[in-house]
Short mmCIF file of C-alpha atoms in Angstrom, two decimals:
data_model
loop_
_atom_site.label_atom_id
_atom_site.label_comp_id
_atom_site.label_asym_id
_atom_site.label_seq_id
_atom_site.Cartn_x
_atom_site.Cartn_y
_atom_site.Cartn_z
CA MET G 947 -10.63 19.37 12.90
CA ARG G 948 -11.66 17.38 9.84
CA ILE G 949 -13.81 19.05 7.21
CA PRO G 950 -17.18 17.38 6.49
CA LEU G 951 -17.09 15.23 3.39
CA HIS G 952 -20.03 17.03 1.75
CA ARG G 953 -18.09 20.29 1.88
CA LEU G 954 -15.05 18.47 0.56
CA ALA G 955 -17.04 17.10 -2.36
CA LEU G 956 -18.45 20.52 -3.22
CA ALA G 957 -15.02 22.09 -3.13
CA ALA G 958 -13.54 19.29 -5.20
CA SER G 959 -16.27 19.74 -7.79
CA ALA G 960 -15.58 23.44 -7.98
CA LEU G 961 -11.88 22.84 -8.42
CA THR G 962 -12.52 20.28 -11.12
CA LEU G 963 -14.28 23.00 -13.08
CA LEU G 964 -11.39 25.37 -12.45
CA LEU G 965 -8.84 22.83 -13.60
CA GLY G 966 -10.89 21.56 -16.50
CA ALA G 967 -10.22 17.97 -15.46
CA VAL G 968 -8.02 16.35 -12.87
CA ALA G 969 -5.00 14.42 -14.08
CA PRO G 970 -5.76 10.70 -14.28
CA ALA G 971 -3.25 8.07 -13.27
CA SER G 972 -3.89 6.12 -16.44
CA ALA G 973 -6.31 5.71 -19.29
CA SER G 974 -10.03 5.32 -18.63
CA ALA G 975 -11.35 1.82 -18.10
CA ASP G 976 -14.45 0.35 -19.65
CA GLU G 977 -16.41 -0.01 -16.43
CA THR G 978 -19.35 -1.69 -18.15
CA SER G 979 -17.40 -4.90 -18.75
CA PRO G 980 -16.53 -7.04 -15.71
CA ALA G 981 -12.83 -7.80 -15.47
CA PRO G 982 -11.87 -11.47 -15.45
CA ALA G 983 -10.07 -12.89 -12.44
CA SER G 984 -6.38 -12.33 -13.12
CA HIS G 985 -3.12 -11.65 -11.32
CA ALA G 986 -2.38 -8.88 -13.79
CA LEU G 987 -3.58 -5.37 -14.47
CA PRO G 988 -5.03 -4.36 -17.84
CA ALA G 989 -3.38 -1.43 -19.59
CA ASN G 990 -6.41 0.80 -18.99
CA THR G 991 -6.43 0.38 -15.21
CA ARG G 992 -7.35 3.46 -13.17
CA PHE G 993 -6.13 3.63 -9.59
CA TYR G 994 -8.20 4.69 -6.60
CA VAL G 995 -8.02 8.29 -5.42
CA ALA G 996 -9.15 8.77 -1.82
CA PRO G 997 -11.68 11.64 -1.57
CA ASP G 998 -10.65 12.41 2.03
CA SER G 999 -6.88 12.49 1.65
CA ASP G 1000 -4.78 15.07 3.48
CA ALA G 1001 -4.29 16.91 0.17
CA ALA G 1002 -8.05 16.99 -0.44
CA HIS G 1003 -8.67 18.46 3.01
CA GLN G 1004 -5.92 21.02 2.47
CA THR G 1005 -7.58 22.00 -0.80
CA VAL G 1006 -10.77 22.84 1.05
CA THR G 1007 -8.85 24.74 3.72
CA ASP G 1008 -7.17 26.84 1.04
CA LEU G 1009 -10.51 27.53 -0.64
CA LEU G 1010 -12.07 28.62 2.63
CA ARG G 1011 -9.15 31.01 3.06
CA GLN G 1012 -9.82 32.25 -0.51
CA ASP G 1013 -6.33 31.16 -1.55
CA VAL G 1014 -7.43 29.86 -4.96
CA GLU G 1015 -3.93 29.61 -6.41
CA SER G 1016 -2.77 27.32 -3.61
CA ALA G 1017 -6.04 25.36 -3.71
CA ILE G 1018 -5.57 24.62 -7.41
CA SER G 1019 -2.00 23.46 -6.84
CA VAL G 1020 -2.94 21.18 -3.98
CA ALA G 1021 -6.00 19.89 -5.86
CA LYS G 1022 -3.68 18.61 -8.58
CA LEU G 1023 -1.85 16.62 -5.92
CA ALA G 1024 -5.14 15.38 -4.47
CA SER G 1025 -6.20 14.11 -7.88
CA TRP G 1026 -3.40 11.56 -8.04
CA PRO G 1027 -3.66 8.09 -6.48
CA GLU G 1028 -1.56 7.16 -3.49
CA ALA G 1029 -1.06 3.92 -1.64
CA ALA G 1030 -2.87 3.18 1.62
CA TRP G 1031 -0.50 1.87 4.29
CA PHE G 1032 -1.55 -0.84 6.74
CA THR G 1033 0.91 -0.92 9.60
CA ASP G 1034 -0.80 -2.32 12.69
CA GLY G 1035 -4.06 -3.56 14.20
CA THR G 1036 -5.50 -6.92 15.10
CA PRO G 1037 -6.36 -9.44 12.38
CA ASP G 1038 -10.04 -8.49 12.65
CA GLN G 1039 -9.22 -4.79 12.39
CA VAL G 1040 -6.98 -5.09 9.36
CA GLU G 1041 -9.42 -7.39 7.58
CA SER G 1042 -12.20 -4.85 8.12
CA ARG G 1043 -10.10 -1.89 6.98
CA VAL G 1044 -8.85 -3.65 3.87
CA ARG G 1045 -12.37 -4.78 2.94
CA GLU G 1046 -13.72 -1.25 3.38
CA LEU G 1047 -11.03 0.19 1.11
CA VAL G 1048 -11.40 -2.31 -1.72
CA ARG G 1049 -15.18 -1.89 -1.66
CA ARG G 1050 -14.87 1.91 -1.89
CA ALA G 1051 -12.53 1.52 -4.84
CA ALA G 1052 -14.82 -1.00 -6.54
CA ARG G 1053 -17.71 1.45 -6.36
CA THR G 1054 -15.64 3.95 -8.37
CA GLY G 1055 -14.41 1.39 -10.91
CA THR G 1056 -10.80 1.85 -9.78
CA VAL G 1057 -8.05 -0.30 -8.26
CA PRO G 1058 -6.57 0.52 -4.85
CA VAL G 1059 -2.89 0.19 -3.99
CA LEU G 1060 -2.25 -1.16 -0.51
CA VAL G 1061 1.03 -1.45 1.38
CA ALA G 1062 1.38 -4.24 3.95
CA TYR G 1063 3.96 -3.04 6.47
CA ASN G 1064 3.79 -4.96 9.73
CA ILE G 1065 6.67 -7.44 9.63
CA PRO G 1066 8.33 -8.22 13.00
CA LEU G 1067 11.43 -6.14 13.75
CA ARG G 1068 10.35 -3.66 11.10
CA ASP G 1069 13.11 -1.30 9.90
CA CYS G 1070 15.51 -2.83 12.45
CA SER G 1071 13.51 -1.00 15.17
CA GLN G 1072 14.76 2.35 13.88
CA TYR G 1073 12.78 5.27 12.36
CA SER G 1074 9.84 3.13 11.19
CA SER G 1075 9.99 0.71 14.09
CA GLY G 1076 7.01 -1.42 14.99
CA GLY G 1077 5.40 -4.44 13.47
CA ALA G 1078 3.95 -7.67 14.78
CA GLN G 1079 5.42 -9.13 17.94
CA SER G 1080 6.06 -12.60 16.53
CA ASP G 1081 6.03 -14.59 13.31
CA ALA G 1082 2.79 -16.28 14.32
CA GLU G 1083 1.15 -12.91 15.01
CA TYR G 1084 2.30 -11.57 11.66
CA GLN G 1085 1.09 -14.59 9.73
CA ALA G 1086 -2.35 -14.28 11.32
CA TRP G 1087 -2.37 -10.56 10.48
CA ILE G 1088 -1.40 -10.96 6.83
CA SER G 1089 -3.85 -13.83 6.37
CA ALA G 1090 -6.61 -11.53 7.62
CA PHE G 1091 -5.35 -8.80 5.28
CA ALA G 1092 -5.70 -11.24 2.39
CA ARG G 1093 -9.22 -12.22 3.44
CA GLY G 1094 -10.16 -8.54 3.39
CA LEU G 1095 -9.19 -8.38 -0.28
CA GLY G 1096 -11.61 -11.16 -1.19
CA ARG G 1097 -12.27 -11.19 -4.93
CA SER G 1098 -11.65 -7.47 -5.34
CA LYS G 1099 -9.00 -6.21 -7.70
CA ALA G 1100 -6.12 -4.72 -5.73
CA VAL G 1101 -2.38 -4.10 -5.89
CA VAL G 1102 -0.39 -5.00 -2.79
CA VAL G 1103 3.17 -3.83 -2.15
CA LEU G 1104 4.56 -6.28 0.37
CA GLU G 1105 6.73 -5.16 3.26
CA PRO G 1106 8.96 -2.26 2.19
CA ASP G 1107 12.50 -2.73 3.55
CA GLY G 1108 11.62 -6.28 4.56
CA LEU G 1109 14.30 -7.90 2.40
CA ALA G 1110 16.81 -5.07 2.15
CA ASN G 1111 16.88 -4.88 5.96
CA LEU G 1112 16.83 -8.47 7.14
CA PRO G 1113 17.21 -9.05 10.89
CA SER G 1114 20.77 -10.21 10.23
CA ASP G 1115 21.50 -6.74 8.80
CA CYS G 1116 20.42 -4.86 11.91
CA GLY G 1117 23.81 -4.85 13.60
CA PRO G 1118 26.43 -7.04 15.24
CA GLY G 1119 24.80 -9.76 17.26
CA SER G 1120 21.30 -8.90 16.01
CA ASP G 1121 20.65 -12.45 14.77
CA PRO G 1122 23.56 -14.66 15.85
CA THR G 1123 21.95 -17.96 14.90
CA GLY G 1124 20.08 -16.75 11.81
CA ALA G 1125 16.77 -17.94 13.25
CA ILE G 1126 15.12 -14.51 13.14
CA THR G 1127 16.09 -14.02 9.49
CA THR G 1128 14.78 -17.49 8.67
CA GLY G 1129 11.50 -16.47 10.30
CA ARG G 1130 11.41 -13.29 8.21
CA LEU G 1131 11.72 -15.27 4.99
CA ALA G 1132 9.04 -17.70 6.16
CA ASP G 1133 6.73 -14.76 6.94
CA LEU G 1134 7.18 -13.32 3.45
CA ASN G 1135 6.55 -16.69 1.81
CA HIS G 1136 3.40 -17.10 3.90
CA ALA G 1137 2.26 -13.59 2.93
CA ILE G 1138 2.76 -14.22 -0.78
CA ASP G 1139 0.81 -17.47 -0.65
CA ALA G 1140 -2.03 -15.89 1.33
CA LEU G 1141 -2.30 -12.89 -0.99
CA GLU G 1142 -1.96 -14.90 -4.19
CA ARG G 1143 -4.86 -17.12 -3.14
CA GLN G 1144 -7.13 -14.14 -3.72
CA PRO G 1145 -8.04 -14.35 -7.41
CA ASN G 1146 -7.66 -10.66 -8.31
CA SER G 1147 -4.77 -9.52 -6.16
CA VAL G 1148 -1.55 -8.30 -7.78
CA VAL G 1149 1.42 -8.67 -5.45
CA TYR G 1150 4.76 -6.87 -5.66
CA LEU G 1151 7.55 -7.81 -3.27
CA ASP G 1152 9.64 -4.85 -2.18
CA ALA G 1153 13.31 -5.10 -3.18
CA GLY G 1154 14.87 -2.08 -1.51
CA ASN G 1155 17.10 0.03 -3.74
CA SER G 1156 20.47 -0.27 -5.43
CA ARG G 1157 22.27 1.67 -2.69
CA TRP G 1158 21.44 -0.96 -0.10
CA ARG G 1159 22.25 -4.31 -1.70
CA SER G 1160 24.08 -5.59 -4.72
CA VAL G 1161 22.03 -7.08 -7.54
CA GLY G 1162 23.23 -10.59 -6.72
CA ASP G 1163 22.47 -10.23 -3.00
CA ILE G 1164 18.95 -8.87 -3.41
CA ALA G 1165 18.19 -11.34 -6.21
CA GLN G 1166 19.03 -14.22 -3.91
CA ARG G 1167 16.88 -12.76 -1.14
CA LEU G 1168 13.95 -12.24 -3.51
CA LEU G 1169 14.11 -15.87 -4.61
CA GLN G 1170 14.26 -17.06 -0.99
CA ALA G 1171 11.20 -14.96 -0.16
CA GLY G 1172 9.14 -16.38 -3.04
CA VAL G 1173 9.25 -13.64 -5.67
CA THR G 1174 8.59 -16.14 -8.46
CA ARG G 1175 5.05 -16.48 -7.10
CA THR G 1176 4.40 -12.72 -7.32
CA ARG G 1177 3.76 -10.36 -10.19
CA GLY G 1178 7.17 -8.78 -9.68
CA THR G 1179 9.18 -6.46 -7.48
CA GLU G 1180 8.79 -2.89 -6.31
CA PRO G 1181 11.84 -0.72 -5.62
CA THR G 1182 11.96 1.42 -2.51
CA ALA G 1183 12.83 5.06 -3.17
CA GLY G 1184 14.13 5.54 0.35
CA SER G 1185 13.62 3.83 3.66
CA GLY G 1186 10.58 3.61 5.87
CA ARG G 1187 7.11 4.97 5.34
CA THR G 1188 6.61 7.82 2.89
#
């Protein structure tokens, strides 16, 4: 059972007093000055902290149990930003959810981090299996995701594992003609173009990690996927959703 947000807010306020101040993700921003449209983040960017995260709800649960020591520990965790993952839904649904998130963040003067994770044949249909059923379905989905961003400032991490685990890597005979892998690269290029059309989005293309691919291999894949049109790359700590 979820705890009402008003009780969550009261508990969070109490814990803020106990802690003195929650740990910020970065320096404070001057929220009185509108930020110019830019595919870059200023040094004083603050990232969005969801008030109803699992850690925030656990903080309230611990307080209600009078376990103050645990509540303080979990409240520290709840005070740090975390990325919001978008892994499914129709184009209309993802557009609505993305728009709702960026608007919540804008009201607090912070920047949300979003993960787009819906590529076809995701994670070679293993632990984090799922994703769109076709390239056309994915391209419609990611275009709607981009529309949800609008002019809001946001950071998007694009398709973890998407390049480190190409369809051709999924096993013998997984992509005998290379057509599925070609579609994957086309999907990522489409996604980058759609996201970069939004004036304040900052896009990072996931590059896997050094245990998966050699530098030369992943560099070639990044170039094929359109990394030069993004802000940069984001390494994956492990595999799948975290």
